[in-house]
Short mmCIF file of C-alpha atoms in Angstrom, two decimals:
data_model
loop_
_atom_site.label_atom_id
_atom_site.label_comp_id
_atom_site.label_asym_id
_atom_site.label_seq_id
_atom_site.Cartn_x
_atom_site.Cartn_y
_atom_site.Cartn_z
CA MET P 226 92.66 -9.74 35.16
CA ILE P 227 90.11 -8.03 32.81
CA GLN P 228 91.06 -5.85 29.95
CA VAL P 229 88.23 -4.49 27.82
CA ARG P 230 89.12 -2.39 24.79
CA ASP P 231 86.82 -0.42 22.47
CA LEU P 232 83.89 -2.70 23.21
CA VAL P 233 80.77 -2.34 21.06
CA VAL P 234 77.60 -4.23 21.97
CA ARG P 235 74.34 -3.81 20.09
CA TYR P 236 70.71 -4.88 20.70
CA GLY P 237 69.44 -5.06 17.13
CA SER P 238 69.97 -1.52 15.84
CA ALA P 239 70.35 0.01 19.31
CA THR P 240 73.97 0.52 20.50
CA ALA P 241 74.22 -0.35 24.21
CA LEU P 242 78.01 0.01 24.49
CA ASP P 243 79.85 2.40 22.29
CA HIS P 244 83.69 1.83 22.30
CA VAL P 245 83.87 1.23 26.07
CA SER P 246 87.22 0.37 27.74
CA LEU P 247 87.81 -0.85 31.23
CA THR P 248 90.61 -2.70 33.23
CA VAL P 249 90.53 -4.53 36.40
CA GLU P 250 93.99 -5.52 37.74
CA THR P 251 94.72 -8.45 40.01
CA GLY P 252 93.23 -7.86 43.47
CA GLU P 253 91.82 -4.48 42.53
CA LEU P 254 88.48 -3.04 43.72
CA VAL P 255 86.80 -1.28 40.88
CA ALA P 256 83.41 0.48 40.83
CA LEU P 257 81.26 0.98 37.72
CA ILE P 258 78.58 3.68 38.07
CA GLY P 259 76.23 5.45 35.85
CA PRO P 260 72.46 6.12 35.35
CA ASN P 261 69.89 3.49 34.36
CA GLY P 262 70.46 2.44 30.73
CA ALA P 263 74.12 3.46 30.73
CA GLY P 264 75.13 -0.05 29.77
CA LYS P 265 76.62 -1.30 33.03
CA THR P 266 74.64 -4.53 33.06
CA THR P 267 75.32 -5.01 29.36
CA LEU P 268 79.04 -4.79 30.13
CA VAL P 269 79.02 -7.46 32.84
CA ASN P 270 76.73 -9.69 30.78
CA THR P 271 79.20 -9.40 27.88
CA LEU P 272 82.08 -10.28 30.23
CA SER P 273 80.13 -13.28 31.40
CA GLY P 274 79.60 -14.46 27.81
CA ILE P 275 75.86 -14.04 27.80
CA LEU P 276 76.03 -11.35 25.19
CA ARG P 277 78.29 -11.20 22.06
CA PRO P 278 80.17 -8.09 21.27
CA ALA P 279 79.87 -6.55 17.80
CA SER P 280 83.45 -5.41 17.98
CA GLY P 281 86.31 -4.65 20.36
CA SER P 282 88.33 -6.99 22.52
CA ILE P 283 87.93 -8.64 25.87
CA GLU P 284 90.86 -10.34 27.60
CA VAL P 285 90.17 -12.23 30.80
CA THR P 286 92.86 -14.09 32.83
CA GLY P 287 91.69 -16.13 35.80
CA ARG P 288 88.16 -17.07 36.81
CA LEU P 289 85.21 -14.67 36.71
CA ALA P 290 81.99 -15.00 38.59
CA HIS P 291 78.91 -12.91 38.28
CA VAL P 292 76.26 -11.91 40.87
CA PRO P 293 73.44 -10.75 38.60
CA GLU P 294 70.97 -8.05 39.32
CA GLY P 295 67.83 -9.56 40.71
CA ARG P 296 69.93 -12.37 42.12
CA HIS P 297 68.52 -15.11 39.91
CA LEU P 298 68.72 -17.93 42.41
CA PHE P 299 67.26 -21.37 41.70
CA GLY P 300 64.11 -20.91 43.78
CA ASP P 301 63.02 -24.54 43.65
CA LEU P 302 66.31 -25.72 44.98
CA THR P 303 67.80 -25.48 48.51
CA VAL P 304 70.47 -23.00 49.44
CA GLU P 305 73.04 -25.87 49.51
CA ASP P 306 72.06 -26.96 46.01
CA ASN P 307 72.30 -23.34 44.78
CA LEU P 308 75.81 -23.20 46.26
CA ARG P 309 76.89 -26.57 44.75
CA LEU P 310 75.69 -25.46 41.31
CA GLY P 311 77.78 -22.30 41.72
CA ALA P 312 80.74 -24.68 41.40
CA TRP P 313 79.22 -26.46 38.42
CA ARG P 314 82.37 -26.03 36.28
CA SER P 315 84.59 -27.52 38.90
CA ARG P 316 85.02 -30.88 40.39
CA ASP P 317 84.91 -29.88 44.03
CA ARG P 318 81.46 -28.72 44.78
CA ASP P 319 81.51 -29.16 48.59
CA PRO P 320 80.46 -25.84 50.14
CA SER P 321 81.89 -26.59 53.61
CA TRP P 322 84.68 -23.98 53.21
CA LEU P 323 82.10 -21.33 52.50
CA TYR P 324 80.09 -22.30 55.52
CA GLY P 325 83.20 -21.73 57.61
CA LEU P 326 83.54 -18.31 56.07
CA GLN P 327 79.82 -17.55 56.31
CA PRO P 328 78.08 -19.46 59.15
CA GLN P 329 74.71 -17.87 58.25
CA LEU P 330 74.73 -19.89 54.94
CA ALA P 331 75.21 -23.10 56.96
CA GLU P 332 72.06 -22.29 58.98
CA LEU P 333 70.04 -21.66 55.89
CA ARG P 334 71.39 -24.59 53.84
CA ARG P 335 68.24 -26.67 53.85
CA ARG P 336 65.81 -23.82 53.01
CA LYS P 337 64.35 -23.48 49.54
CA ALA P 338 65.97 -20.37 48.03
CA ARG P 339 62.55 -18.81 47.17
CA THR P 340 61.48 -18.76 50.87
CA LEU P 341 64.46 -16.50 51.90
CA SER P 342 64.31 -12.74 52.54
CA GLY P 343 65.96 -10.31 50.16
CA GLY P 344 69.07 -9.96 52.24
CA GLN P 345 69.44 -13.71 52.71
CA GLN P 346 68.94 -14.22 48.96
CA GLN P 347 71.70 -11.73 48.18
CA LEU P 348 73.98 -13.56 50.66
CA VAL P 349 73.21 -16.84 48.79
CA ALA P 350 73.76 -15.14 45.36
CA VAL P 351 77.18 -13.86 46.49
CA GLY P 352 77.99 -17.27 48.04
CA ARG P 353 76.92 -19.06 44.83
CA ALA P 354 79.33 -16.88 42.88
CA LEU P 355 82.10 -17.42 45.42
CA MET P 356 81.79 -21.18 44.94
CA ALA P 357 83.37 -20.74 41.56
CA ARG P 358 86.49 -19.65 43.52
CA PRO P 359 86.65 -16.45 41.28
CA ASP P 360 89.72 -14.23 40.82
CA VAL P 361 87.28 -11.45 39.97
CA LEU P 362 83.85 -11.19 41.36
CA MET P 363 81.38 -8.99 39.36
CA ILE P 364 78.42 -7.73 41.34
CA ASP P 365 75.50 -6.11 39.63
CA GLU P 366 73.55 -4.09 42.21
CA LEU P 367 74.77 -5.23 45.59
CA SER P 368 72.55 -2.97 47.70
CA LEU P 369 69.40 -2.74 45.60
CA GLY P 370 66.29 -3.35 47.83
CA LEU P 371 68.36 -4.29 50.91
CA ALA P 372 68.27 -2.73 54.36
CA PRO P 373 71.37 -0.50 55.06
CA LEU P 374 72.49 -2.89 57.87
CA VAL P 375 72.46 -5.88 55.57
CA VAL P 376 74.44 -3.85 52.94
CA THR P 377 77.05 -2.85 55.58
CA GLN P 378 77.45 -6.54 56.54
CA LEU P 379 77.82 -7.70 52.85
CA ALA P 380 80.32 -4.95 52.16
CA ALA P 381 82.35 -5.93 55.16
CA GLU P 382 82.44 -9.58 53.90
CA LEU P 383 83.59 -8.52 50.48
CA THR P 384 86.32 -6.41 51.91
CA ALA P 385 87.53 -9.35 54.02
CA LEU P 386 87.55 -11.68 51.00
CA HIS P 387 89.56 -9.12 49.08
CA ARG P 388 91.94 -8.73 51.98
CA ASP P 389 92.33 -12.50 52.71
CA GLN P 390 92.20 -14.02 49.36
CA GLY P 391 93.22 -11.15 47.06
CA MET P 392 90.02 -11.45 45.11
CA ALA P 393 89.40 -8.52 42.75
CA LEU P 394 85.95 -6.91 42.57
CA LEU P 395 83.96 -5.12 39.83
CA LEU P 396 80.97 -3.48 41.60
CA ILE P 397 77.96 -1.89 40.08
CA ASP P 398 75.75 -0.05 42.39
CA GLN P 399 73.00 2.64 42.28
CA ASN P 400 74.44 3.74 45.55
CA ALA P 401 77.57 5.50 44.22
CA ARG P 402 78.75 6.50 47.71
CA LEU P 403 78.75 2.82 48.85
CA ALA P 404 80.70 1.89 45.63
CA PHE P 405 83.19 4.72 46.14
CA ASP P 406 83.61 3.79 49.81
CA LEU P 407 84.29 0.19 48.93
CA CYS P 408 86.44 0.52 45.86
CA ASP P 409 89.79 2.17 44.93
CA ARG P 410 88.97 3.12 41.39
CA ALA P 411 85.84 3.89 39.42
CA TYR P 412 84.50 4.10 35.84
CA VAL P 413 81.51 6.30 35.02
CA LEU P 414 79.37 5.20 32.06
CA GLU P 415 76.70 7.33 30.48
CA ALA P 416 74.65 6.35 27.41
CA GLY P 417 77.01 3.50 26.59
CA ARG P 418 80.28 5.55 26.68
CA ASN P 419 83.10 6.06 29.18
CA VAL P 420 82.70 9.65 30.55
CA ALA P 421 85.09 9.51 33.49
CA GLU P 422 87.50 7.30 35.31
CA GLY P 423 90.10 7.47 38.08
CA PRO P 424 90.65 6.82 41.79
CA CYS P 425 87.36 7.11 43.68
CA ALA P 426 88.63 9.86 45.93
CA GLU P 427 89.50 11.98 42.94
CA LEU P 428 86.24 11.33 41.15
CA ALA P 429 84.25 12.26 44.22
CA ARG P 430 85.89 15.62 44.09
CA SER P 431 84.74 16.29 40.60
CA PRO P 432 81.72 18.59 40.70
CA GLU P 433 79.93 16.76 37.85
CA VAL P 434 80.28 13.40 39.34
CA ALA P 435 79.41 14.63 42.86
CA ARG P 436 76.30 16.41 41.49
CA ALA P 437 75.10 13.48 39.37
CA TYR P 438 75.84 10.57 41.62
CA LEU P 439 76.62 11.61 45.15
CA GLY P 440 73.76 14.02 45.79
CA GLY P 441 75.74 17.35 45.57
CA PRO P 442 79.32 18.51 45.97
CA VAL P 443 81.33 16.78 48.61
CA LYS P 444 82.68 19.06 51.31
CA GLU P 445 86.37 18.82 51.82
CA ILE P 446 87.28 17.71 55.28
CA SER P 447 90.23 19.78 56.37
CA MET G 39 34.71 -59.28 44.92
CA SER G 40 37.18 -61.01 42.59
CA ASP G 41 35.92 -58.88 39.70
CA PHE G 42 36.69 -55.86 41.80
CA LEU G 43 40.18 -57.05 42.64
CA SER G 44 40.93 -57.81 39.03
CA TYR G 45 39.70 -54.43 37.85
CA VAL G 46 41.93 -52.73 40.38
CA LEU G 47 45.01 -54.74 39.51
CA ASN G 48 44.49 -54.19 35.77
CA GLY G 49 43.81 -50.52 36.50
CA LEU G 50 47.06 -50.23 38.41
CA ALA G 51 49.08 -51.61 35.49
CA VAL G 52 47.29 -49.30 32.97
CA GLY G 53 47.85 -46.42 35.45
CA CYS G 54 51.56 -47.28 35.60
CA GLY G 55 51.57 -46.87 31.76
CA PHE G 56 49.91 -43.45 32.10
CA ALA G 57 52.44 -42.58 34.87
CA LEU G 58 55.38 -43.47 32.64
CA LEU G 59 54.03 -41.26 29.93
CA ALA G 60 53.52 -38.51 32.44
CA SER G 61 57.08 -38.88 33.77
CA GLY G 62 58.36 -37.89 30.30
CA LEU G 63 56.09 -34.78 30.29
CA VAL G 64 57.24 -33.92 33.70
CA THR G 65 60.93 -34.36 32.87
CA ILE G 66 60.75 -32.13 29.79
CA HIS G 67 58.57 -29.49 31.50
CA ARG G 68 60.70 -29.38 34.66
CA VAL G 69 63.86 -28.68 32.67
CA THR G 70 62.57 -26.55 29.67
CA GLY G 71 59.23 -25.17 30.88
CA VAL G 72 57.80 -26.66 27.65
CA VAL G 73 54.54 -28.64 27.58
CA ASN G 74 55.40 -31.36 25.07
CA PHE G 75 52.41 -32.26 22.98
CA ALA G 76 54.57 -34.80 21.07
CA GLN G 77 55.06 -36.89 24.23
CA ALA G 78 52.57 -39.62 23.29
CA MET G 79 54.09 -39.81 19.76
CA PHE G 80 57.23 -41.25 21.41
CA ALA G 81 55.20 -44.07 22.86
CA VAL G 82 53.53 -44.77 19.54
CA VAL G 83 56.80 -44.81 17.61
CA ALA G 84 58.45 -47.02 20.12
CA GLY G 85 55.49 -49.48 20.21
CA LEU G 86 55.35 -49.72 16.41
CA THR G 87 59.10 -50.05 16.08
CA ALA G 88 59.30 -52.86 18.63
CA GLY G 89 56.45 -54.61 16.72
CA SER G 90 58.33 -54.42 13.49
CA ALA G 91 61.60 -55.47 15.12
CA LEU G 92 59.85 -58.55 16.48
CA GLY G 93 58.35 -59.26 13.05
CA ALA G 94 61.83 -59.08 11.62
CA GLY G 95 63.00 -61.84 14.02
CA LEU G 96 64.58 -59.82 16.84
CA PRO G 97 64.01 -61.44 20.25
CA HIS G 98 61.96 -59.89 23.03
CA GLY G 99 64.09 -57.45 24.95
CA ALA G 100 66.17 -56.44 21.97
CA ALA G 101 63.07 -55.45 20.08
CA GLU G 102 61.75 -53.33 22.97
CA LEU G 103 65.18 -51.74 23.39
CA ALA G 104 65.19 -50.87 19.71
CA GLY G 105 61.78 -49.21 20.13
CA VAL G 106 63.04 -47.19 23.08
CA ALA G 107 66.17 -46.18 21.27
CA ILE G 108 64.13 -44.87 18.37
CA ALA G 109 61.96 -42.91 20.87
CA VAL G 110 65.11 -41.34 22.31
CA ILE G 111 66.12 -40.19 18.85
CA ALA G 112 62.53 -38.92 18.21
CA GLY G 113 62.78 -37.03 21.55
CA LEU G 114 66.12 -35.47 20.60
CA LEU G 115 64.81 -34.39 17.18
CA THR G 116 61.65 -32.92 18.82
CA GLY G 117 63.90 -31.10 21.21
CA LEU G 118 66.09 -29.67 18.49
CA ALA G 119 62.96 -28.42 16.63
CA ALA G 120 61.28 -27.00 19.72
CA VAL G 121 64.12 -25.51 21.80
CA GLY G 122 67.16 -25.77 19.48
CA ARG G 123 67.18 -22.07 18.80
CA ARG G 124 68.28 -19.92 21.77
CA GLY G 125 65.56 -17.52 22.94
CA THR G 126 62.52 -19.61 21.88
CA THR G 127 59.82 -19.13 24.49
CA PRO G 128 58.17 -22.16 26.03
CA GLN G 129 54.90 -20.99 24.47
CA SER G 130 56.40 -21.10 20.95
CA ALA G 131 58.07 -24.37 21.61
CA LEU G 132 54.71 -25.83 22.73
CA ILE G 133 53.25 -25.02 19.30
CA VAL G 134 56.35 -26.57 17.63
CA THR G 135 55.78 -29.83 19.57
CA LEU G 136 52.16 -29.87 18.37
CA GLY G 137 53.43 -29.54 14.78
CA VAL G 138 56.02 -32.29 15.32
CA GLY G 139 53.27 -34.59 16.61
CA ILE G 140 51.09 -34.00 13.48
CA LEU G 141 54.14 -34.35 11.20
CA ALA G 142 54.89 -37.71 12.93
CA TYR G 143 51.40 -38.96 11.82
CA ALA G 144 52.52 -38.74 8.15
CA VAL G 145 55.80 -40.53 8.82
CA GLU G 146 54.09 -43.21 10.87
CA ILE G 147 51.41 -43.92 8.20
CA ALA G 148 54.07 -43.97 5.53
CA ILE G 149 56.06 -46.66 7.47
CA TRP G 150 53.40 -48.71 9.28
CA GLY G 151 50.10 -47.90 7.65
CA ASP G 152 47.00 -46.73 9.45
CA GLN G 153 45.77 -50.03 11.01
CA PRO G 154 46.33 -50.77 14.71
CA ARG G 155 49.22 -53.02 15.47
CA SER G 156 50.21 -55.03 18.54
CA PHE G 157 52.49 -57.76 19.61
CA ALA G 158 52.40 -60.38 22.29
CA GLY G 159 53.88 -59.45 25.66
CA LEU G 160 54.89 -61.73 28.48
CA PRO G 161 52.74 -64.89 28.28
CA GLY G 162 50.87 -66.49 31.22
CA SER G 163 49.46 -65.05 34.33
CA LEU G 164 49.75 -65.22 38.08
CA GLU G 165 47.06 -66.18 40.61
CA VAL G 166 46.59 -63.48 43.33
CA GLY G 167 43.78 -64.09 45.76
CA GLY G 168 41.84 -66.09 43.30
CA VAL G 169 42.33 -63.55 40.53
CA ALA G 170 44.50 -64.16 37.47
CA ILE G 171 46.73 -61.22 36.56
CA GLN G 172 48.81 -61.34 33.43
CA TRP G 173 52.55 -61.23 33.69
CA GLN G 174 52.61 -58.34 31.28
CA TYR G 175 50.62 -56.24 33.78
CA LEU G 176 53.09 -57.10 36.50
CA LEU G 177 55.93 -56.21 34.26
CA VAL G 178 54.43 -52.76 33.59
CA ILE G 179 54.04 -52.18 37.34
CA GLY G 180 57.57 -53.36 38.09
CA VAL G 181 59.20 -51.24 35.33
CA ALA G 182 57.23 -48.16 36.37
CA ALA G 183 58.30 -48.58 40.02
CA ALA G 184 61.95 -48.85 39.00
CA VAL G 185 61.82 -45.86 36.62
CA PHE G 186 60.14 -43.67 39.17
CA ALA G 187 62.63 -44.58 41.89
CA ALA G 188 65.53 -43.85 39.50
CA LEU G 189 63.98 -40.51 38.44
CA ALA G 190 63.38 -39.48 42.07
CA LEU G 191 67.02 -40.29 43.00
CA PHE G 192 68.37 -38.50 39.90
CA PHE G 193 66.50 -35.26 40.52
CA ALA G 194 66.94 -35.22 44.31
CA ARG G 195 70.43 -36.54 44.79
CA THR G 196 72.68 -35.78 41.89
CA ASP G 197 74.18 -32.50 40.84
CA ARG G 198 73.31 -33.19 37.20
CA GLY G 199 69.73 -33.65 38.15
CA LYS G 200 69.73 -30.48 40.09
CA ALA G 201 71.41 -28.68 37.15
CA LEU G 202 68.56 -29.87 34.92
CA THR G 203 66.06 -28.50 37.45
CA ALA G 204 67.99 -25.13 37.65
CA CYS G 205 67.61 -24.65 33.96
CA ALA G 206 63.78 -24.15 34.12
CA SER G 207 63.99 -22.52 37.57
CA ASP G 208 66.21 -19.71 36.23
CA PRO G 209 67.76 -20.12 32.76
CA TYR G 210 69.79 -16.90 33.12
CA GLY G 211 71.19 -17.93 36.47
CA ALA G 212 71.95 -21.37 35.12
CA ARG G 213 73.98 -19.86 32.20
CA LEU G 214 75.84 -17.56 34.73
CA VAL G 215 77.14 -20.52 36.69
CA GLY G 216 78.19 -22.21 33.54
CA ILE G 217 75.39 -24.69 32.87
CA ASP G 218 74.84 -25.22 29.13
CA VAL G 219 71.17 -24.71 29.12
CA LEU G 220 70.65 -25.74 25.50
CA ARG G 221 72.50 -29.00 26.08
CA MET G 222 70.47 -29.71 29.26
CA SER G 223 67.21 -29.03 27.36
CA LEU G 224 68.16 -31.56 24.72
CA ILE G 225 69.12 -34.13 27.36
CA ALA G 226 65.66 -33.58 28.87
CA PHE G 227 63.94 -34.15 25.53
CA ALA G 228 65.99 -37.30 24.88
CA LEU G 229 65.16 -38.54 28.40
CA GLY G 230 61.55 -37.67 27.85
CA GLY G 231 61.63 -39.51 24.54
CA GLY G 232 63.04 -42.61 26.29
CA LEU G 233 60.43 -42.50 29.06
CA GLY G 234 57.63 -42.24 26.50
CA GLY G 235 59.22 -45.11 24.64
CA ILE G 236 59.27 -47.31 27.70
CA ALA G 237 55.58 -46.57 28.21
CA GLY G 238 54.90 -47.49 24.49
CA VAL G 239 56.61 -50.77 24.44
CA LEU G 240 55.00 -51.86 27.64
CA VAL G 241 51.47 -50.76 26.80
CA THR G 242 51.35 -51.99 23.12
CA PRO G 243 50.78 -55.68 24.07
CA LEU G 244 47.88 -54.53 26.26
CA GLN G 245 46.09 -52.42 23.71
CA PRO G 246 46.93 -52.32 20.03
CA ILE G 247 48.25 -48.98 18.90
CA SER G 248 48.07 -47.01 15.63
CA PHE G 249 49.35 -43.63 14.54
CA ASP G 250 46.49 -41.78 16.22
CA SER G 251 46.63 -43.62 19.58
CA ASP G 252 48.61 -40.67 20.86
CA VAL G 253 45.51 -38.61 21.53
CA ALA G 254 44.05 -41.04 24.11
CA LEU G 255 47.50 -41.58 25.59
CA ILE G 256 48.37 -37.85 25.92
CA VAL G 257 45.11 -37.00 27.55
CA ASN G 258 45.70 -39.55 30.18
CA GLY G 259 49.34 -38.60 30.50
CA PHE G 260 48.50 -34.96 31.01
CA ALA G 261 45.73 -35.79 33.55
CA ALA G 262 48.38 -37.67 35.49
CA ALA G 263 51.18 -35.07 35.12
CA ILE G 264 49.02 -32.12 36.09
CA MET G 265 48.71 -33.60 39.55
CA GLY G 266 52.31 -32.56 40.25
CA GLY G 267 51.97 -29.28 38.44
CA LEU G 268 53.80 -30.88 35.55
CA ASN G 269 56.97 -30.63 37.65
CA ARG G 270 56.87 -33.44 40.21
CA PRO G 271 57.25 -37.18 39.37
CA GLY G 272 55.76 -38.40 42.64
CA PRO G 273 52.26 -36.90 42.27
CA ALA G 274 52.28 -37.76 38.54
CA LEU G 275 52.70 -41.45 39.55
CA ALA G 276 49.78 -41.15 42.05
CA GLY G 277 47.66 -39.38 39.37
CA GLY G 278 48.44 -42.13 36.85
CA LEU G 279 47.44 -44.84 39.27
CA LEU G 280 44.26 -43.07 40.36
CA LEU G 281 43.32 -42.58 36.75
CA GLY G 282 44.03 -46.15 35.70
CA VAL G 283 42.04 -47.67 38.53
CA ALA G 284 39.08 -45.21 38.03
CA GLU G 285 38.93 -46.04 34.36
CA ALA G 286 39.07 -49.77 34.90
CA LEU G 287 36.30 -49.57 37.40
CA VAL G 288 34.21 -47.48 35.08
CA ALA G 289 34.86 -49.85 32.17
CA GLY G 290 34.27 -52.92 34.39
CA TYR G 291 30.96 -51.85 35.96
CA GLY G 292 29.68 -49.32 33.44
CA ASN G 293 30.66 -48.42 29.93
CA ALA G 294 34.24 -48.60 28.49
CA ALA G 295 33.44 -45.81 26.07
CA HIS G 296 33.49 -43.33 28.92
CA GLN G 297 37.16 -43.92 29.85
CA THR G 298 38.59 -40.85 28.19
CA GLU G 299 35.90 -38.57 29.80
CA ILE G 300 37.13 -39.76 33.22
CA ALA G 301 40.58 -38.51 32.37
CA LEU G 302 39.26 -35.19 31.11
CA VAL G 303 36.95 -34.58 34.04
CA LEU G 304 39.82 -35.45 36.49
CA MET G 305 42.23 -33.16 34.69
CA LEU G 306 39.69 -30.27 34.73
CA ALA G 307 38.95 -30.76 38.40
CA ILE G 308 42.60 -30.78 39.39
CA MET G 309 43.41 -27.65 37.28
CA ILE G 310 40.48 -25.74 38.83
CA TRP G 311 41.50 -26.85 42.32
CA ARG G 312 45.14 -25.82 41.72
CA ALA G 313 44.13 -22.49 40.24
CA VAL G 314 41.93 -21.77 43.28
CA ARG G 315 44.55 -22.77 45.76
CA THR G 316 47.72 -21.34 44.27
CA PRO G 317 48.17 -17.56 44.58
CA VAL G 318 49.01 -15.76 41.49
CA VAL G 319 52.74 -14.92 41.58
CA GLN G 320 54.38 -12.46 39.23
CA GLU G 321 57.47 -14.13 37.74
CA GLU G 322 60.71 -12.15 37.69
CA THR G 323 61.98 -11.76 34.18
CA VAL G 324 65.51 -10.91 32.92
#
């Protein structure tokens, strides 16, 4: 679905991504973790075509959709308008199928996006991305600023979409434990470079990863 | 009493002209976040072009359309200069539009000279309650009503209209869903040019225009547009009508020289009122 090789992205003279590689296979759940400034957002912005790479290659098959950090909804428009614009590239912009999947969105459809709570806004942001009927959904900070209960609900919905429609996921989250729980495989970026990758369960056993991102070594459950 | 009625009716027509000008400002600001200081230039260019086209033998209708077409092109060129480069902030673009407006003076003087020009509008008048109102005034009111209805439908009912609004609401979000923000911005400038042009060809028969008529026009247009926070066509229409009637009454019963002051005082009052009423909100940035 996504194949990134040796990607280099620069902001002026600063190198944000330094020969980064990453793959997301069809229907795969992949986490991307790393500290602030590691280049995670730069990577998804480049995949979305917002940023131009200096070198390296990106191959994408199928449709990509991107839930950006900070949500970036159209605050002056209603929830329904936001959803319809999520399908801007396609002919069919009717969100009824999404309302069937997500009844809460139907209840909110006439509200202006700016009047929603953080959790509701995140729900709309994910819904807007789903309207593009993506094969891969990229989410930049799913849980940031949200109550744990809301995060659990969103995570369950994403799992269901993956299970029912085979949608792949590339998830960035400050909460690495959440990302590891949700995903099969993970990449760790630091200072614009790949520093580790592998199945989440394996990475979680690595002392460095556990110390840096999971709040200490994980005890083996025997 | 009949004086009063005639002032009000004339004021409404002039107010519709202001409102049309304001609608162009609103369209461009709503989509790009840019306050377009070249807006009244579109009206001047359209009015002068229509006059020349009539002089060259084009019939009414065709001449006015030619004026509006030139205004659309002027709008597009202004848009290219102001927002054609990705990453230009609305503040920088505002200065560019100011520059374009001044540059246009030179072009207008080179083509049409510096003397005011006018052309005849619809001849004759209609008796309403013992007051004669010129057909041209009724035409202005009718066209303004049609344009505002069309704009309201476009922004409220069509996905394209909503996509235009989304561009100013969150340009980054708009790009992520695949909206071509640059293209939408240029469409907004072209549309703004057309709306300014419509105002110009309708108003020129009522008051002769020259290259520097844009100052009086833009002051009135701003005063009207600011009613809706530069974003909403409905209040801009109300603002234009209020302004037109107020100025007609002042000119009728007092001194016509004070018309522009009315607009300035009204604009100032609305801005202060809005500033007091609206809480300061920190905008999220990318």
